[in-house]
Tab-separated table of C-alpha atoms and ligand atoms in Angstrom:
chain	number	residue	atom	x	y	z
A	1	MET	CA	15.330	15.090	127.817
A	2	SER	CA	14.717	18.796	127.544
A	3	THR	CA	16.589	20.238	124.621
A	4	ASP	CA	16.218	23.017	122.144
A	5	LEU	CA	15.584	20.281	119.653
A	6	THR	CA	12.379	19.167	121.371
A	7	LYS	CA	11.203	22.745	121.571
A	8	ASN	CA	12.023	23.358	117.951
A	9	LYS	CA	11.354	19.934	116.560
A	10	ASN	CA	9.497	21.177	113.545
A	11	SER	CA	11.861	23.967	112.765
A	12	ILE	CA	15.023	22.077	111.737
A	13	ASN	CA	15.651	22.387	108.061
A	14	LYS	CA	18.581	22.005	105.805
A	15	ASN	CA	19.356	25.704	105.554
A	16	GLU	CA	19.389	26.669	109.210
A	17	ASP	CA	21.735	26.182	112.137
A	18	TYR	CA	20.180	24.641	115.206
A	19	SER	CA	21.085	23.960	118.833
A	20	ASN	CA	21.628	20.247	119.560
A	21	SER	CA	20.940	18.336	122.805
A	22	GLN	CA	24.293	19.444	124.255
A	23	GLY	CA	23.464	23.065	123.499
A	24	VAL	CA	25.989	23.171	120.661
A	25	ILE	CA	25.055	25.201	117.597
A	26	CYS	CA	25.266	22.900	114.576
A	27	GLN	CA	24.894	23.330	110.873
A	28	TYR	CA	22.214	21.031	109.509
A	29	ASP	CA	23.701	17.572	109.474
A	30	PRO	CA	21.633	14.368	109.296
A	31	PHE	CA	23.996	12.663	111.754
A	32	CYS	CA	23.581	15.335	114.466
A	33	VAL	CA	19.843	15.611	113.900
A	34	GLY	CA	19.396	11.828	113.855
A	35	PHE	CA	21.376	11.464	117.077
A	36	ASP	CA	19.334	14.131	118.822
A	37	LYS	CA	16.028	12.812	117.555
A	38	LEU	CA	16.866	9.322	118.849
A	39	LEU	CA	17.633	10.691	122.310
A	40	CYS	CA	14.333	12.579	122.269
A	41	GLN	CA	12.430	9.539	121.011
A	42	GLN	CA	11.289	11.194	117.824
A	43	PRO	CA	10.989	9.321	114.533
A	44	LEU	CA	14.013	9.488	112.215
A	45	ASN	CA	14.044	9.579	108.434
A	46	LYS	CA	16.087	7.401	106.093
A	47	GLU	CA	18.878	9.920	105.666
A	48	GLU	CA	19.286	10.246	109.451
A	49	PHE	CA	19.354	6.481	110.090
A	50	THR	CA	21.861	6.048	107.255
A	51	ALA	CA	24.085	8.813	108.652
A	52	LEU	CA	24.197	7.100	112.066
A	53	LEU	CA	25.189	3.788	110.474
A	54	ASP	CA	27.819	5.533	108.301
A	55	ASN	CA	29.432	7.038	111.414
A	56	ASN	CA	29.587	3.967	113.640
A	57	THR	CA	32.446	4.920	115.955
A	58	ILE	CA	33.173	3.631	119.444
A	59	HIS	CA	32.230	7.097	120.678
A	60	LEU	CA	28.774	6.918	119.068
A	61	ARG	CA	28.214	3.362	120.324
A	62	GLU	CA	29.134	4.335	123.876
A	63	GLN	CA	26.823	7.334	123.890
A	64	LEU	CA	23.879	5.442	122.416
A	65	ALA	CA	24.446	2.400	124.663
A	66	ALA	CA	24.393	4.643	127.760
A	67	ALA	CA	21.148	6.283	126.623
A	68	ALA	CA	19.631	2.904	125.663
A	69	ASP	CA	20.563	1.432	129.042
A	70	LYS	CA	18.885	4.338	130.798
A	71	VAL	CA	15.533	3.942	129.001
A	72	ARG	CA	15.652	0.149	129.332
A	73	ARG	CA	16.140	0.468	133.115
A	74	GLU	CA	13.114	2.779	133.325
A	75	HIS	CA	10.937	-0.014	131.909
A	76	PHE	CA	12.680	-3.258	132.870
A	77	GLY	CA	15.183	-2.423	135.643
A	78	ASN	CA	18.135	-4.800	135.449
A	79	LYS	CA	15.930	-7.749	134.480
A	80	VAL	CA	16.882	-10.046	131.639
A	81	TYR	CA	14.137	-12.372	130.386
A	82	ILE	CA	15.014	-15.905	129.308
A	83	ARG	CA	13.326	-17.964	126.602
A	84	GLY	CA	13.874	-21.715	126.326
A	85	LEU	CA	14.574	-22.426	122.661
A	86	ILE	CA	13.410	-25.821	121.381
A	87	GLU	CA	14.610	-26.435	117.815
A	88	PHE	CA	12.262	-29.294	117.034
A	89	SER	CA	12.877	-29.972	113.326
A	90	ASN	CA	15.543	-29.052	110.785
A	91	TYR	CA	13.603	-30.258	107.756
A	92	CYS	CA	12.832	-27.287	105.520
A	93	LYS	CA	11.061	-26.892	102.194
A	94	ASN	CA	12.709	-23.512	101.586
A	95	ASP	CA	16.074	-22.839	100.029
A	96	CYS	CA	17.233	-19.526	101.534
A	97	TYR	CA	20.751	-18.874	100.216
A	98	TYR	CA	22.142	-18.009	103.670
A	99	CYS	CA	20.731	-20.829	105.782
A	100	GLY	CA	22.478	-24.095	106.675
A	101	ILE	CA	19.235	-26.095	106.930
A	102	ARG	CA	18.077	-25.095	103.422
A	103	ARG	CA	16.462	-27.845	101.386
A	104	SER	CA	19.376	-28.230	98.981
A	105	ASN	CA	21.948	-28.871	101.682
A	106	ARG	CA	22.434	-32.613	101.272
A	107	SER	CA	25.049	-32.671	104.062
A	108	ALA	CA	22.530	-31.633	106.704
A	109	GLU	CA	21.509	-34.585	108.846
A	110	ARG	CA	17.772	-34.147	109.314
A	111	TYR	CA	15.817	-34.792	112.539
A	112	ARG	CA	12.381	-34.256	114.036
A	113	LEU	CA	11.357	-34.268	117.690
A	114	SER	CA	8.185	-36.068	118.734
A	115	LYS	CA	5.521	-34.425	120.863
A	116	GLU	CA	6.866	-36.400	123.841
A	117	ASP	CA	10.429	-35.162	123.177
A	118	ILE	CA	9.169	-31.567	123.040
A	119	LEU	CA	7.146	-31.942	126.242
A	120	SER	CA	10.140	-33.405	128.009
A	121	CYS	CA	12.243	-30.345	126.963
A	122	CYS	CA	9.488	-28.161	128.477
A	123	ARG	CA	9.460	-30.231	131.691
A	124	GLU	CA	13.191	-29.769	132.111
A	125	GLY	CA	12.936	-26.088	131.167
A	126	TYR	CA	10.188	-25.413	133.683
A	127	THR	CA	12.304	-26.879	136.497
A	128	LEU	CA	15.209	-24.691	135.406
A	129	GLY	CA	13.043	-21.545	135.672
A	130	PHE	CA	11.915	-20.980	132.071
A	131	ARG	CA	8.425	-19.484	131.702
A	132	THR	CA	8.559	-19.030	127.910
A	133	PHE	CA	9.101	-21.855	125.445
A	134	VAL	CA	10.071	-21.000	121.885
A	135	LEU	CA	9.310	-23.721	119.347
A	136	GLN	CA	11.414	-23.152	116.252
A	137	SER	CA	11.853	-25.240	113.086
A	138	GLY	CA	12.408	-25.198	109.378
A	139	GLU	CA	9.252	-25.136	107.265
A	140	ASP	CA	8.455	-28.812	107.741
A	141	ALA	CA	5.170	-30.040	106.225
A	142	TYR	CA	5.144	-33.011	108.631
A	143	TYR	CA	3.939	-30.578	111.318
A	144	THR	CA	0.441	-30.001	109.998
A	145	ASP	CA	-1.896	-27.548	111.703
A	146	GLU	CA	-3.411	-30.459	113.641
A	147	ARG	CA	-0.046	-31.754	114.872
A	148	ILE	CA	1.255	-28.331	115.902
A	149	ALA	CA	-2.060	-27.326	117.510
A	150	ASP	CA	-1.991	-30.559	119.515
A	151	ILE	CA	1.579	-29.862	120.704
A	152	VAL	CA	0.722	-26.236	121.557
A	153	SER	CA	-2.424	-27.128	123.493
A	154	SER	CA	-0.616	-29.893	125.408
A	155	ILE	CA	2.117	-27.447	126.490
A	156	HIS	CA	-0.535	-24.867	127.344
A	157	GLU	CA	-2.432	-27.346	129.544
A	158	ALA	CA	0.658	-28.691	131.271
A	159	TYR	CA	2.214	-25.234	131.878
A	160	PRO	CA	-0.621	-22.699	132.060
A	161	ASP	CA	1.691	-20.105	133.599
A	162	CYS	CA	4.089	-20.217	130.629
A	163	ALA	CA	4.091	-18.307	127.347
A	164	ILE	CA	4.406	-20.213	124.071
A	165	THR	CA	6.289	-18.593	121.206
A	166	LEU	CA	6.243	-20.115	117.733
A	167	SER	CA	8.815	-19.622	114.973
A	168	LEU	CA	7.741	-21.935	112.183
A	169	GLY	CA	7.998	-19.635	109.186
A	170	GLU	CA	5.231	-18.657	106.781
A	171	ARG	CA	1.776	-20.199	107.169
A	172	SER	CA	-1.766	-19.191	106.241
A	173	TYR	CA	-3.911	-16.770	108.250
A	174	GLU	CA	-6.147	-19.712	109.198
A	175	SER	CA	-3.192	-21.730	110.439
A	176	TYR	CA	-1.845	-18.834	112.539
A	177	LYS	CA	-5.341	-18.293	113.963
A	178	LEU	CA	-5.776	-21.970	114.848
A	179	LEU	CA	-2.432	-22.023	116.663
A	180	PHE	CA	-3.266	-18.802	118.504
A	181	ASP	CA	-6.569	-20.326	119.617
A	182	ALA	CA	-4.691	-23.455	120.725
A	183	GLY	CA	-2.715	-21.298	123.174
A	184	ALA	CA	0.267	-19.747	121.345
A	185	ASP	CA	1.038	-16.234	122.593
A	186	ARG	CA	3.866	-14.957	120.424
A	187	TYR	CA	5.318	-15.496	116.947
A	188	LEU	CA	8.791	-14.747	115.616
A	189	LEU	CA	9.100	-14.231	111.877
A	190	ARG	CA	12.059	-12.139	110.829
A	191	HIS	CA	11.233	-10.053	107.790
A	192	GLU	CA	14.947	-10.573	106.818
A	193	THR	CA	15.085	-7.303	104.838
A	194	ALA	CA	12.582	-4.526	104.151
A	195	VAL	CA	13.843	-4.041	100.589
A	196	LYS	CA	12.198	-6.291	97.998
A	197	LYS	CA	15.225	-6.309	95.698
A	198	HIS	CA	17.469	-7.356	98.596
A	199	TYR	CA	14.943	-10.029	99.646
A	200	GLU	CA	15.277	-11.458	96.157
A	201	GLN	CA	19.072	-11.547	96.480
A	202	LEU	CA	18.772	-13.623	99.666
A	203	HIS	CA	15.995	-15.988	98.582
A	204	PRO	CA	15.099	-18.040	95.505
A	205	ALA	CA	12.239	-16.926	93.239
A	206	ALA	CA	9.782	-19.338	94.876
A	207	MET	CA	9.786	-17.154	97.988
A	208	SER	CA	7.934	-13.865	98.111
A	209	PHE	CA	8.719	-10.653	99.956
A	210	GLU	CA	5.057	-9.619	99.863
A	211	HIS	CA	3.928	-12.910	101.372
A	212	ARG	CA	6.409	-12.657	104.255
A	213	MET	CA	5.238	-9.117	105.025
A	214	GLN	CA	1.591	-10.237	104.780
A	215	CYS	CA	2.296	-12.993	107.308
A	216	LEU	CA	3.624	-10.415	109.791
A	217	GLN	CA	0.489	-8.310	109.365
A	218	ASP	CA	-1.756	-11.377	109.778
A	219	LEU	CA	0.043	-12.359	112.989
A	220	LYS	CA	-0.457	-8.876	114.388
A	221	ASP	CA	-4.136	-8.766	113.369
A	222	ILE	CA	-4.779	-12.112	115.073
A	223	GLY	CA	-3.394	-10.766	118.345
A	224	TYR	CA	0.007	-12.412	118.706
A	225	GLN	CA	2.914	-10.557	120.270
A	226	VAL	CA	4.926	-10.379	117.065
A	227	GLY	CA	8.661	-10.341	116.405
A	228	CYS	CA	10.253	-9.326	113.124
A	229	GLY	CA	13.965	-8.867	112.477
A	230	PHE	CA	16.911	-9.193	110.142
A	231	MET	CA	20.504	-10.320	109.848
A	232	VAL	CA	23.159	-7.633	110.202
A	233	GLY	CA	25.728	-7.666	107.419
A	234	SER	CA	23.845	-10.094	105.201
A	235	PRO	CA	25.251	-10.299	101.646
A	236	TYR	CA	24.479	-7.230	99.464
A	237	GLN	CA	23.108	-5.249	102.438
A	238	THR	CA	23.890	-1.520	102.498
A	239	HIS	CA	23.402	1.057	105.260
A	240	GLU	CA	20.517	2.463	103.291
A	241	MET	CA	18.850	-0.954	103.332
A	242	LEU	CA	19.353	-1.167	107.102
A	243	ALA	CA	17.770	2.291	107.340
A	244	ASN	CA	14.781	0.802	105.499
A	245	ASP	CA	14.632	-2.013	108.067
A	246	LEU	CA	14.539	0.587	110.839
A	247	LEU	CA	11.843	2.602	109.055
A	248	PHE	CA	9.773	-0.549	108.629
A	249	ILE	CA	10.125	-1.309	112.359
A	250	GLN	CA	9.304	2.290	113.274
A	251	ASP	CA	6.079	1.945	111.330
A	252	PHE	CA	5.123	-1.690	112.109
A	253	LYS	CA	5.828	-1.395	115.848
A	254	PRO	CA	6.508	-5.067	116.583
A	255	HIS	CA	6.612	-6.336	120.178
A	256	MET	CA	9.974	-8.024	119.603
A	257	VAL	CA	12.869	-7.598	117.186
A	258	GLY	CA	15.432	-10.339	116.565
A	259	ILE	CA	18.703	-9.217	115.021
A	260	GLY	CA	22.056	-10.959	114.841
A	261	PRO	CA	25.075	-10.907	112.556
A	262	PHE	CA	24.973	-12.915	109.344
A	263	ILE	CA	27.434	-15.827	109.718
A	264	SER	CA	28.316	-17.857	106.654
A	265	HIS	CA	27.578	-21.581	106.494
A	266	GLN	CA	30.007	-23.738	104.540
A	267	ASP	CA	27.324	-25.718	102.678
A	268	THR	CA	25.355	-22.767	101.284
A	269	PRO	CA	25.736	-20.525	98.223
A	270	PHE	CA	26.895	-17.786	100.648
A	271	ALA	CA	29.748	-19.919	102.058
A	272	SER	CA	32.403	-17.380	101.095
A	273	LYS	CA	30.478	-14.211	102.036
A	274	LYS	CA	31.742	-11.956	104.816
A	275	ASN	CA	30.156	-12.182	108.278
A	276	GLY	CA	28.310	-9.289	109.904
A	277	THR	CA	30.120	-7.461	112.692
A	278	LEU	CA	29.722	-7.125	116.443
A	279	GLU	CA	30.009	-3.334	116.143
A	280	ASP	CA	27.176	-2.921	113.631
A	281	THR	CA	24.918	-5.249	115.619
A	282	LEU	CA	25.570	-3.365	118.869
A	283	LEU	CA	24.862	0.010	117.292
A	284	LEU	CA	21.591	-1.322	115.863
A	285	LEU	CA	20.549	-2.807	119.227
A	286	SER	CA	20.990	0.615	120.892
A	287	ILE	CA	19.099	2.370	118.095
A	288	LEU	CA	16.227	-0.126	118.385
A	289	ARG	CA	16.025	0.284	122.162
A	290	LEU	CA	15.856	4.076	121.805
A	291	MET	CA	13.276	3.855	119.009
A	292	GLN	CA	11.025	1.588	121.051
A	293	PRO	CA	11.878	1.672	124.774
A	294	THR	CA	9.569	-1.266	125.693
A	295	LEU	CA	10.795	-3.584	122.927
A	296	LEU	CA	11.679	-7.191	123.751
A	297	LEU	CA	15.121	-7.377	122.214
A	298	PRO	CA	17.258	-10.520	122.400
A	299	ALA	CA	21.030	-10.703	122.509
A	300	THR	CA	21.094	-13.602	120.064
A	301	THR	CA	23.121	-16.810	119.830
A	302	ALA	CA	24.635	-15.510	116.560
A	303	LEU	CA	25.991	-12.500	118.486
A	304	GLY	CA	27.467	-14.914	121.041
A	305	THR	CA	28.996	-16.879	118.172
A	306	ILE	CA	30.945	-14.024	116.551
A	307	HIS	CA	32.384	-12.821	119.870
A	308	PRO	CA	32.926	-14.722	123.151
A	309	LYS	CA	31.224	-11.900	125.090
A	310	GLY	CA	28.790	-10.974	122.304
A	311	ARG	CA	25.649	-11.555	124.357
A	312	GLU	CA	27.000	-9.536	127.292
A	313	HIS	CA	27.839	-6.674	124.925
A	314	GLY	CA	24.348	-7.012	123.446
A	315	ILE	CA	22.683	-6.625	126.852
A	316	LEU	CA	24.896	-3.633	127.668
A	317	ALA	CA	23.882	-2.050	124.340
A	318	GLY	CA	20.170	-2.307	125.205
A	319	ALA	CA	18.998	-5.908	124.681
A	320	ASN	CA	16.850	-7.431	127.459
A	321	VAL	CA	16.270	-11.055	126.415
A	322	VAL	CA	18.470	-14.127	126.014
A	323	MET	CA	17.412	-17.443	124.530
A	324	PRO	CA	19.359	-20.379	125.943
A	325	ASN	CA	18.934	-23.672	124.130
A	326	LEU	CA	16.588	-26.317	125.586
A	327	SER	CA	16.840	-28.746	122.656
A	328	PRO	CA	18.122	-32.246	123.441
A	329	THR	CA	21.940	-32.094	123.336
A	330	LYS	CA	22.120	-34.871	120.730
A	331	ASN	CA	20.215	-32.766	118.153
A	332	ARG	CA	21.732	-29.364	118.745
A	333	ALA	CA	24.625	-29.465	116.295
A	334	LYS	CA	22.200	-30.578	113.565
A	335	TYR	CA	20.199	-27.342	113.822
A	336	SER	CA	23.046	-25.643	112.060
A	337	LEU	CA	21.896	-22.349	110.524
A	338	TYR	CA	25.490	-21.055	110.383
A	339	ASP	CA	29.003	-22.338	111.144
A	340	ASN	CA	30.482	-22.603	114.659
A	341	LYS	CA	27.195	-22.106	116.527
A	342	ILE	CA	27.885	-22.016	120.291
A	343	CYS	CA	26.479	-24.217	123.095
A	344	THR	CA	25.885	-27.238	120.869
A	345	GLY	CA	27.565	-29.658	123.293
A	346	ASP	CA	25.999	-28.441	126.538
A	347	GLU	CA	23.163	-29.732	128.681
A	348	SER	CA	20.298	-27.279	129.250
A	349	ALA	CA	21.111	-27.016	132.955
A	350	GLN	CA	24.692	-26.010	132.105
A	351	CYS	CA	23.412	-23.410	129.634
A	352	ILE	CA	21.147	-21.671	132.101
A	353	ARG	CA	23.776	-21.648	134.863
A	354	CYS	CA	26.306	-20.218	132.423
A	355	MET	CA	23.797	-17.540	131.387
A	356	ASP	CA	22.985	-16.622	135.035
A	357	ARG	CA	26.681	-16.119	135.691
A	358	ARG	CA	27.288	-14.135	132.519
A	359	MET	CA	24.426	-11.738	133.255
A	360	GLU	CA	25.360	-11.347	136.930
A	361	GLY	CA	28.889	-10.567	135.828
A	362	ILE	CA	27.656	-7.423	134.042
A	363	GLY	CA	25.129	-6.356	136.705
A	364	TYR	CA	21.953	-7.848	135.235
A	365	GLN	CA	19.657	-10.528	136.584
A	366	VAL	CA	17.999	-13.426	134.802
A	367	VAL	CA	14.435	-13.633	136.142
A	368	ILE	CA	11.781	-16.352	136.351
A	369	ASP	CA	9.041	-14.555	134.447
A	370	ARG	CA	7.010	-14.884	131.236
A	371	GLY	CA	8.422	-11.526	130.196
A	372	ASP	CA	5.426	-10.417	128.131
A	373	SER	CA	5.496	-7.285	126.051
A	374	PRO	CA	4.155	-4.295	128.011
A	375	ASN	CA	2.306	-3.398	124.775
A	376	ARG	CA	0.417	-6.646	124.217
A	377	LYS	CA	-3.309	-6.449	123.548
B	1	SAH	N1	11.899	-21.256	109.494
B	1	SAH	C1	11.720	-20.221	110.468
B	1	SAH	C2	12.918	-20.093	111.386
B	1	SAH	C3	14.130	-19.676	110.632
B	1	SAH	S1	15.668	-19.781	111.472
B	1	SAH	C4	11.428	-18.922	109.749
B	1	SAH	O1	11.414	-18.897	108.535
B	1	SAH	O2	11.180	-17.932	110.411
B	1	SAH	C5	15.654	-18.247	112.330
B	1	SAH	C6	16.481	-17.123	111.760
B	1	SAH	O3	17.848	-17.460	111.693
B	1	SAH	C7	16.174	-16.700	110.355
B	1	SAH	O4	15.024	-15.897	110.312
B	1	SAH	C8	17.447	-15.968	109.919
B	1	SAH	O5	17.320	-14.550	110.083
B	1	SAH	C9	18.495	-16.520	110.866
B	1	SAH	N2	19.586	-17.169	110.117
B	1	SAH	C10	19.480	-18.130	109.177
B	1	SAH	N3	20.684	-18.377	108.610
B	1	SAH	C11	21.565	-17.561	109.217
B	1	SAH	C12	22.964	-17.296	109.050
B	1	SAH	N4	23.690	-17.944	108.140
B	1	SAH	N5	23.543	-16.374	109.852
B	1	SAH	C13	22.834	-15.715	110.783
B	1	SAH	N6	21.512	-15.891	110.958
B	1	SAH	C14	20.880	-16.786	110.188
């Protein structure tokens, strides 16, 4: 976009008027400057990100979604990538205050899938057109490096044309490296919040903000396509904290970013906390797409849970990935991170057909493709 702003990008300061991308003369205003910088793909500062979040109107969302859609189409056309999500264990040693499968939740009925169960999910997924399998679990010590590496290498041998994504939480550098060498391509580890004090409000003292951030750096150094992310509207979160999340992402440059609204779970300390909103999540999806045009950005199940058309709205705001569930139907309800999670009673084949229809309905197409990051090493 050719604007006075791009020409004068170094000359905006708080005491001068400037001409924005519509040619309108503005007084310095972090909202206007932030908006223009996003459209010109320039980095924003904390004040500018915060001003955008403070002024989340339908008008702003529509403008940013249109711009986000345009840059997404330049890189991905109308393609939507699918990932087959296999939630293989809900045992967890951690006690995150927001999460339904936290260790202290005695009402959670625990389960583990065997290697054979996991491979049979992959077999079904492959037939249905999935070319990425996402293995997600709580932090379950049963799955030692040897056990996980064996599962990863078996999937890799059986489906050499598929990508393997892991989402197993925090492990050592050596463990991540072993799993990468066994054939894993990608790793999802949401940072949850970029503000240490906020991290400590969401997690017990046994968990460390620094360690989580170190894990993300290790994953990147090893060569994984890496996904970070956060919940929108998590307890105690402010717009300034979200601005810090965006600054962290701007600097870290992940290949993927997973965001979805916080949704309370009845058996957690956050049972009575307010849920995040569709509107905030959509605005953030558009901002992320404009910040990093080639980002792999899912419209998450949590977004589909807070609104019946949440995932469709997410795609229209700039997301380009959906993650239908491939877990055996009998286990799905037990992987209960938050209340009222959708699709827990469906067969995988139903899920993918439903997703095809939903995406077609808004002019997008689910494709049979690994859907790698254009920026992978
Ligand atoms: N144990 C793995 C996977 C965690 S579950 C790990 O630590 O990465 C995946 C994500 O679900 C979490 O990172 C968190 O951001 C999200 N999540 C957990 N509880 C949630 C809730 N109540 N509402 C919305 N999202 C939640």
